[in-house]
PDB file of C-alpha atoms in Angstrom:
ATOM      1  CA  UNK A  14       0.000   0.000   0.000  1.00 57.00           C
ATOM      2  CA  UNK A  15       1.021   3.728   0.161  1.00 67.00           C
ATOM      3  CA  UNK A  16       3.334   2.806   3.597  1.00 67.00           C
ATOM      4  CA  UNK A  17       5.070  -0.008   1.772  1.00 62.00           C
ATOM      5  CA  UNK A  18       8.526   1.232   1.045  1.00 63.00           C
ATOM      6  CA  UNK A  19       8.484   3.058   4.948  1.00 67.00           C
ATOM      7  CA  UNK A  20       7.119   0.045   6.267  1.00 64.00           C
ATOM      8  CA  UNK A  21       9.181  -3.350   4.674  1.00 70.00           C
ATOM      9  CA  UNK A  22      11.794  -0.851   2.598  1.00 71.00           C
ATOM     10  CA  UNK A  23      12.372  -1.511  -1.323  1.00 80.00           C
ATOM     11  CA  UNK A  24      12.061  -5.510  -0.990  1.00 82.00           C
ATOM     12  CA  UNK A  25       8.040  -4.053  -1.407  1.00 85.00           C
ATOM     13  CA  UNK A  26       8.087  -3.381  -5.543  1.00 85.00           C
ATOM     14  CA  UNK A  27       8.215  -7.363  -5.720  1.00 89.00           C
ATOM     15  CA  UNK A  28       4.389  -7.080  -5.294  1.00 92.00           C
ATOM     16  CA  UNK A  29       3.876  -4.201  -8.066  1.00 93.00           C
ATOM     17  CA  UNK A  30       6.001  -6.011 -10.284  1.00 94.00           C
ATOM     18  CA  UNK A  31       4.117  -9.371  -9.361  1.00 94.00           C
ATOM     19  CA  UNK A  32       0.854  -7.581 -10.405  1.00 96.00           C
ATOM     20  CA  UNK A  33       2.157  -6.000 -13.490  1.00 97.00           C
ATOM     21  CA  UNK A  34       2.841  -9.699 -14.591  1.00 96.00           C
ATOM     22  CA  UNK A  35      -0.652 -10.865 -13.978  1.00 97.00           C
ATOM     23  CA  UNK A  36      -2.056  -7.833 -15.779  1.00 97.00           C
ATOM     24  CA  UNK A  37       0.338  -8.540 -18.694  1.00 97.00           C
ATOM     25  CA  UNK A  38      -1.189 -12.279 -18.573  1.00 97.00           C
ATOM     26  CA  UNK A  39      -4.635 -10.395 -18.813  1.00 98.00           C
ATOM     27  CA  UNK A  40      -3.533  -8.390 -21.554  1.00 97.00           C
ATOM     28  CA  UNK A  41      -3.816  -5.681 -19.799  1.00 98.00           C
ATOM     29  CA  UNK A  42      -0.615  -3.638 -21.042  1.00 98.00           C
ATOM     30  CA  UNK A  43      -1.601  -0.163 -19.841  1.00 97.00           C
ATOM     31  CA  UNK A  44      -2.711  -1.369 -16.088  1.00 98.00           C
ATOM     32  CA  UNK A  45       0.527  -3.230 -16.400  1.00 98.00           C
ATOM     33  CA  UNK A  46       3.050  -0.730 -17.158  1.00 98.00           C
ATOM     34  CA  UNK A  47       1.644   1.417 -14.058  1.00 97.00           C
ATOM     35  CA  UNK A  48       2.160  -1.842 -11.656  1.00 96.00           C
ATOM     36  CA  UNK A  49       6.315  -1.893 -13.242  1.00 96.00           C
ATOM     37  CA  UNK A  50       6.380   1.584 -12.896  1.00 96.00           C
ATOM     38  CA  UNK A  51       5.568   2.060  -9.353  1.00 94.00           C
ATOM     39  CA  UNK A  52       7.876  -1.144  -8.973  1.00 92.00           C
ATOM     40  CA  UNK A  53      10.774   0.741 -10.366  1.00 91.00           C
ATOM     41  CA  UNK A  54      10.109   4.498  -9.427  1.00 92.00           C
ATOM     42  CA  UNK A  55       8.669   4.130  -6.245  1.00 89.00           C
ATOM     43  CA  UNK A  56      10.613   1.705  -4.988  1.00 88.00           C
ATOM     44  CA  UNK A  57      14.512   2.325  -5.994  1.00 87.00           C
ATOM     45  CA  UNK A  58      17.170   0.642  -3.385  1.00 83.00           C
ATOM     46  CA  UNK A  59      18.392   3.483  -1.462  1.00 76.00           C
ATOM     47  CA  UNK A  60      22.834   3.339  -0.148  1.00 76.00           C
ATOM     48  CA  UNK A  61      22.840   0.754   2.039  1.00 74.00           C
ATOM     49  CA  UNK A  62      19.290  -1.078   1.576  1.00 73.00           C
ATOM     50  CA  UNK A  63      18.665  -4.090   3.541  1.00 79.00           C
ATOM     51  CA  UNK A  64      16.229  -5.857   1.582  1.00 82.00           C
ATOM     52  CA  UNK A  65      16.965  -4.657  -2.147  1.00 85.00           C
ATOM     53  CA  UNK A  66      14.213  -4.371  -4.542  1.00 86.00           C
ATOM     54  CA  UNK A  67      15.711  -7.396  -7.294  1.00 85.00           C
ATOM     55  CA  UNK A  68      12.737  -6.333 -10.019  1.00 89.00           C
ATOM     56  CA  UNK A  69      14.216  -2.772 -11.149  1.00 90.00           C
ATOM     57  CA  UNK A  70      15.857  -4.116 -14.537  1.00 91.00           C
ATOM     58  CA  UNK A  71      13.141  -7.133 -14.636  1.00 92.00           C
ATOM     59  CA  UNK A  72      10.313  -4.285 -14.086  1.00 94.00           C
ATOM     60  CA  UNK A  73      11.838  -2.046 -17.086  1.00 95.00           C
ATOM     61  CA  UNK A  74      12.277  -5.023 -19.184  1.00 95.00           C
ATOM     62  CA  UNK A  75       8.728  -6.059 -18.535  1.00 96.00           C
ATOM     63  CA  UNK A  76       7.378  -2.423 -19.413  1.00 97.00           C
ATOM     64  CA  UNK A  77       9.380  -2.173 -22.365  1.00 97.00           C
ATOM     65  CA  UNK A  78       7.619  -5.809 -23.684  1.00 97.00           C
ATOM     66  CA  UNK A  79       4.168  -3.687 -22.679  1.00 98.00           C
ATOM     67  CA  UNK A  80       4.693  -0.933 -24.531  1.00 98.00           C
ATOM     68  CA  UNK A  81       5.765  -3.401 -27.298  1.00 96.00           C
ATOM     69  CA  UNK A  82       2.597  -5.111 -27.385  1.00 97.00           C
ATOM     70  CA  UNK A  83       1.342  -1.387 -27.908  1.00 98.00           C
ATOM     71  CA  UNK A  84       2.854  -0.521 -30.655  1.00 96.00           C
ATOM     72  CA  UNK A  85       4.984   2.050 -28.821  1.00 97.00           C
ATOM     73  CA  UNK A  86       8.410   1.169 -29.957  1.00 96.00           C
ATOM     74  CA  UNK A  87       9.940   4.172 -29.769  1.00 96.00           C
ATOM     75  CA  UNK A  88       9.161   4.228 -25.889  1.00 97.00           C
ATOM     76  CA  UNK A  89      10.109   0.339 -25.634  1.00 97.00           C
ATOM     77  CA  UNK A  90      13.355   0.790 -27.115  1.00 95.00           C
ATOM     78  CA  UNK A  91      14.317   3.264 -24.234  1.00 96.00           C
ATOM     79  CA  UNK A  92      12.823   0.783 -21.526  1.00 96.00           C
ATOM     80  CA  UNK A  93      15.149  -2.013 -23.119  1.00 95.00           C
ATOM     81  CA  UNK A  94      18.044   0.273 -23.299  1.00 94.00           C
ATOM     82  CA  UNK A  95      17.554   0.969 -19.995  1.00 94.00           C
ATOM     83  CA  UNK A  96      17.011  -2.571 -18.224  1.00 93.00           C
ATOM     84  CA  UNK A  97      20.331  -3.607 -20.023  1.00 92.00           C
ATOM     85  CA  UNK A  98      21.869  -0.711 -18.464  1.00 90.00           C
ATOM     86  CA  UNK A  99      21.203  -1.781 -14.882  1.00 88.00           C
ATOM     87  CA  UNK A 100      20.575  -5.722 -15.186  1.00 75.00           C
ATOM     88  CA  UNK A 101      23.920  -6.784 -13.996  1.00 73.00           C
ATOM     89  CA  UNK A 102      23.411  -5.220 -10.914  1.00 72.00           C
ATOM     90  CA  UNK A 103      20.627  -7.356  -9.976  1.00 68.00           C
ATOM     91  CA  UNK A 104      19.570 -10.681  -8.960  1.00 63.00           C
ATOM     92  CA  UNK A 105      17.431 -12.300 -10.489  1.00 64.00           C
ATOM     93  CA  UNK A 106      19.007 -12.032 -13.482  1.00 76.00           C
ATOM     94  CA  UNK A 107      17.464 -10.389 -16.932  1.00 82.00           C
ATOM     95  CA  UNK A 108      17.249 -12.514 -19.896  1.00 86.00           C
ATOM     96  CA  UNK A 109      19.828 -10.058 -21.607  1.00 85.00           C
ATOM     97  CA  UNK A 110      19.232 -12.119 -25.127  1.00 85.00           C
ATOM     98  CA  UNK A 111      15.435 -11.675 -25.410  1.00 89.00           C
ATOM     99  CA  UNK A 112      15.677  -7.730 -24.296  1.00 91.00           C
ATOM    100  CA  UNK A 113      18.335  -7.383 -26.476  1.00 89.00           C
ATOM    101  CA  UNK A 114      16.185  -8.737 -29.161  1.00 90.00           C
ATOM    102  CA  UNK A 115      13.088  -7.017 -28.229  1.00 93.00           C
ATOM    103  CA  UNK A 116      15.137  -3.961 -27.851  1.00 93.00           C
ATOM    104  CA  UNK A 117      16.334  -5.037 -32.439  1.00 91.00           C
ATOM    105  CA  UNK A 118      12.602  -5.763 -33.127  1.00 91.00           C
ATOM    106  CA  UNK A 119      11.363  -2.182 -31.587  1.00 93.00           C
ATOM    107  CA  UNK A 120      14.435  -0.758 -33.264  1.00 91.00           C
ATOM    108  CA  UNK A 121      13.006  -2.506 -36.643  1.00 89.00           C
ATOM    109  CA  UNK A 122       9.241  -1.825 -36.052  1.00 88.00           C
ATOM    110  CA  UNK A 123      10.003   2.203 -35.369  1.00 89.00           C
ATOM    111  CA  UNK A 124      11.310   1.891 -38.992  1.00 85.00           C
ATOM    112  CA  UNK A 125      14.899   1.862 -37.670  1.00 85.00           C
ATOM    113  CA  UNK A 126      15.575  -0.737 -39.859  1.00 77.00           C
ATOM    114  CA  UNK A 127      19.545  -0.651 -40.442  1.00 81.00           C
ATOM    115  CA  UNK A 128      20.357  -0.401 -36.437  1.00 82.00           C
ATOM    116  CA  UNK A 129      18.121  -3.546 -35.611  1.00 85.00           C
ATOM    117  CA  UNK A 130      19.872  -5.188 -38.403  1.00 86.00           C
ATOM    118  CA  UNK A 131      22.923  -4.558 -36.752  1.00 86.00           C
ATOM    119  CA  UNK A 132      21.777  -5.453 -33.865  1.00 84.00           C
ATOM    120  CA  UNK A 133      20.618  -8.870 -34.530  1.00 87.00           C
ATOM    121  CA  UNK A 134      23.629  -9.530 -37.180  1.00 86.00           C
ATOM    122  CA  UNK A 135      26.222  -8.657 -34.129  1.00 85.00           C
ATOM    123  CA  UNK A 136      24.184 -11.627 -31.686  1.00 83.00           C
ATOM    124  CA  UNK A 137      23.577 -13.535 -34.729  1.00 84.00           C
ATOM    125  CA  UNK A 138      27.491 -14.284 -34.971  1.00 82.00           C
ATOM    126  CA  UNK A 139      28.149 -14.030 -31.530  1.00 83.00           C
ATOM    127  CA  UNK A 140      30.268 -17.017 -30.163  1.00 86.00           C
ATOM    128  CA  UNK A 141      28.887 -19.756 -28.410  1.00 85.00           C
ATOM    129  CA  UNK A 142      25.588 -19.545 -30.392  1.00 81.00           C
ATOM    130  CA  UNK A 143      23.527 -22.728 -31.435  1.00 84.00           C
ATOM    131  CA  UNK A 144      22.513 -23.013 -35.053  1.00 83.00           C
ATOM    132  CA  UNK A 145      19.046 -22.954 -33.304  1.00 84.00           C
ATOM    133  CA  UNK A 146      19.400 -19.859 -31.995  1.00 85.00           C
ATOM    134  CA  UNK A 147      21.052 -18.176 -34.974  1.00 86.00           C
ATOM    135  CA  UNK A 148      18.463 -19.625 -37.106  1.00 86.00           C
ATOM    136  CA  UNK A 149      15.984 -18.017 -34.921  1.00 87.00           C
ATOM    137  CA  UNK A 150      17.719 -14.202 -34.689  1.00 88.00           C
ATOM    138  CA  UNK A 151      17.877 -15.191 -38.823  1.00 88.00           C
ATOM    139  CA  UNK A 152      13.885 -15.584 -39.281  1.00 87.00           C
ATOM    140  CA  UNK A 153      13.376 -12.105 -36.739  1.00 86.00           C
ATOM    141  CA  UNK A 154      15.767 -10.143 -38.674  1.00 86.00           C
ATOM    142  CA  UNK A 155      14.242 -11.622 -42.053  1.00 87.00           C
ATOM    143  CA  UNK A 156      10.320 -10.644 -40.668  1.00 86.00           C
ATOM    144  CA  UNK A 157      11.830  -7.174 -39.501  1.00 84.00           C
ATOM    145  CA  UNK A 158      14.517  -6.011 -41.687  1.00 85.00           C
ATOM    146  CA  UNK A 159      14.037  -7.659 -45.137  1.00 86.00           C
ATOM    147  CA  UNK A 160      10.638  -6.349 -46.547  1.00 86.00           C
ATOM    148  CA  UNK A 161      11.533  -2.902 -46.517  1.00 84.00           C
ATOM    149  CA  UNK A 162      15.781  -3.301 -47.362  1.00 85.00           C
ATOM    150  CA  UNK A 163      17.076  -3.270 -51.132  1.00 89.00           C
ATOM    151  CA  UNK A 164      16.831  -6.965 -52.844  1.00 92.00           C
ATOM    152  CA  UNK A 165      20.519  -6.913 -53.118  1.00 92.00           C
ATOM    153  CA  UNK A 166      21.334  -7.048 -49.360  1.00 89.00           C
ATOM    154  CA  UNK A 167      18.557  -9.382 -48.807  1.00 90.00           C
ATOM    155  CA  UNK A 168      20.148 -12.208 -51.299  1.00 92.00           C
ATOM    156  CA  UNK A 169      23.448 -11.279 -50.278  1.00 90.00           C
ATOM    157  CA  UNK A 170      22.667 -12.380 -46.133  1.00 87.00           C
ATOM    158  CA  UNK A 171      20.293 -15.278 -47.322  1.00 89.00           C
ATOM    159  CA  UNK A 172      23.567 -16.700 -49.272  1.00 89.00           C
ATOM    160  CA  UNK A 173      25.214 -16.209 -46.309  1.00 86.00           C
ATOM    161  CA  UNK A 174      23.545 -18.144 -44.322  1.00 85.00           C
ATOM    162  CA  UNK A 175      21.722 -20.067 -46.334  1.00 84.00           C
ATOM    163  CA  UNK A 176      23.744 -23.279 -44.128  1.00 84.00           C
ATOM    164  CA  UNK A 177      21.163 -22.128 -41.247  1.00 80.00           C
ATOM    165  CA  UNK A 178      17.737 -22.872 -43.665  1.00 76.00           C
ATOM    166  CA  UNK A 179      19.213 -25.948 -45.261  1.00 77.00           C
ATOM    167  CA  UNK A 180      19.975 -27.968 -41.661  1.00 67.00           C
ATOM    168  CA  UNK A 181      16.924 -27.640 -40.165  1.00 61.00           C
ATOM    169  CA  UNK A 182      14.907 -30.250 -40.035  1.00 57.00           C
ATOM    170  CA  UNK A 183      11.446 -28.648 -40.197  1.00 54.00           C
ATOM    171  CA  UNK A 184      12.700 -26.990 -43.619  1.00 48.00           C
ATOM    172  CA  UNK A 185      13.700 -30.036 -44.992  1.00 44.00           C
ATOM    173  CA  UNK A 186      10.533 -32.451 -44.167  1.00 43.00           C
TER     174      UNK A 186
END
């Protein structure tokens, strides 16, 4: 309630960002975003808090991924930027990979085409990654980039990795 932060310190947002997540399962986006904002605004971890609010990057992501579902990419972007910013410093941790590639797809849907490119390319050869998981960053970036980039381009990265289409299974049935 309005004593919450006085009365059990920052440790308190984990209920506002607990009901932004049911309102998100509701499809509620716009009762949602006010439940992750009041997790992160009114409840920031002060020098020397005892019992940490751990939801401040999770809350941004989570408002970023409701403005999203709003077709407010511009505004998502900055909630994405912004959760990566911080999200080492907490526990639990963020799924960096899936803001990051929210953060490409909002950068692609605000018709900022060329930086979510980039941005998916970059993760897309990343080390470590799974043809599974480039093949997925490969079908986002071809749904976000590719209708509106020259036909040139396009041919040019499906030749290079056309290796990713022609190994999976489902393709190949």
């Amino acid at each position: 309630g309005e004593t919450g932060k006085e009365d059990y310190g920052a440790v308190f947002g984990h209920f506002h960002h607990l009901k932004g997540m049911l309102l998100v399962k509701k499809k509620e986006y716009a009762r949602a975003i006010e439940s992750f904002r009041t997790c992160h605004e009114k409840f920031p971890n002060d020098e020397g808090e005892d019992r940490p609010n751990c939801f401040l990057a999770e809350s941004l992501s989570q408002w970023g991924g409701c403005l999203m579902a709003l077709e407010k990419y511009d505004e998502a972007s900055e909630k994405y930027r912004a959760a990566l910013a911080i999200e080492e410093i907490y526990k639990p941790e963020l799924n960096r990979l899936e803001a990051q590639v929210n953060l490409a797809k909002c950068l692609m849907l605000a018709g900022k085409s060329g930086r979510g490119k980039d941005f998916i390319s970059e993760k897309m050869n990343a080390p470590g990654n799974t043809d599974a998981m480039k093949r997925s960053l490969f079908l986002i970036l071809m749904s976000g980039w590719s209708p509106g980039a020259p036909l040139e381009d396009v041919k040019q990265y499906l030749n290079t990795y056309r290796s990713l289409l022609e190994s999976d299974t489902l393709v190949n049935r």
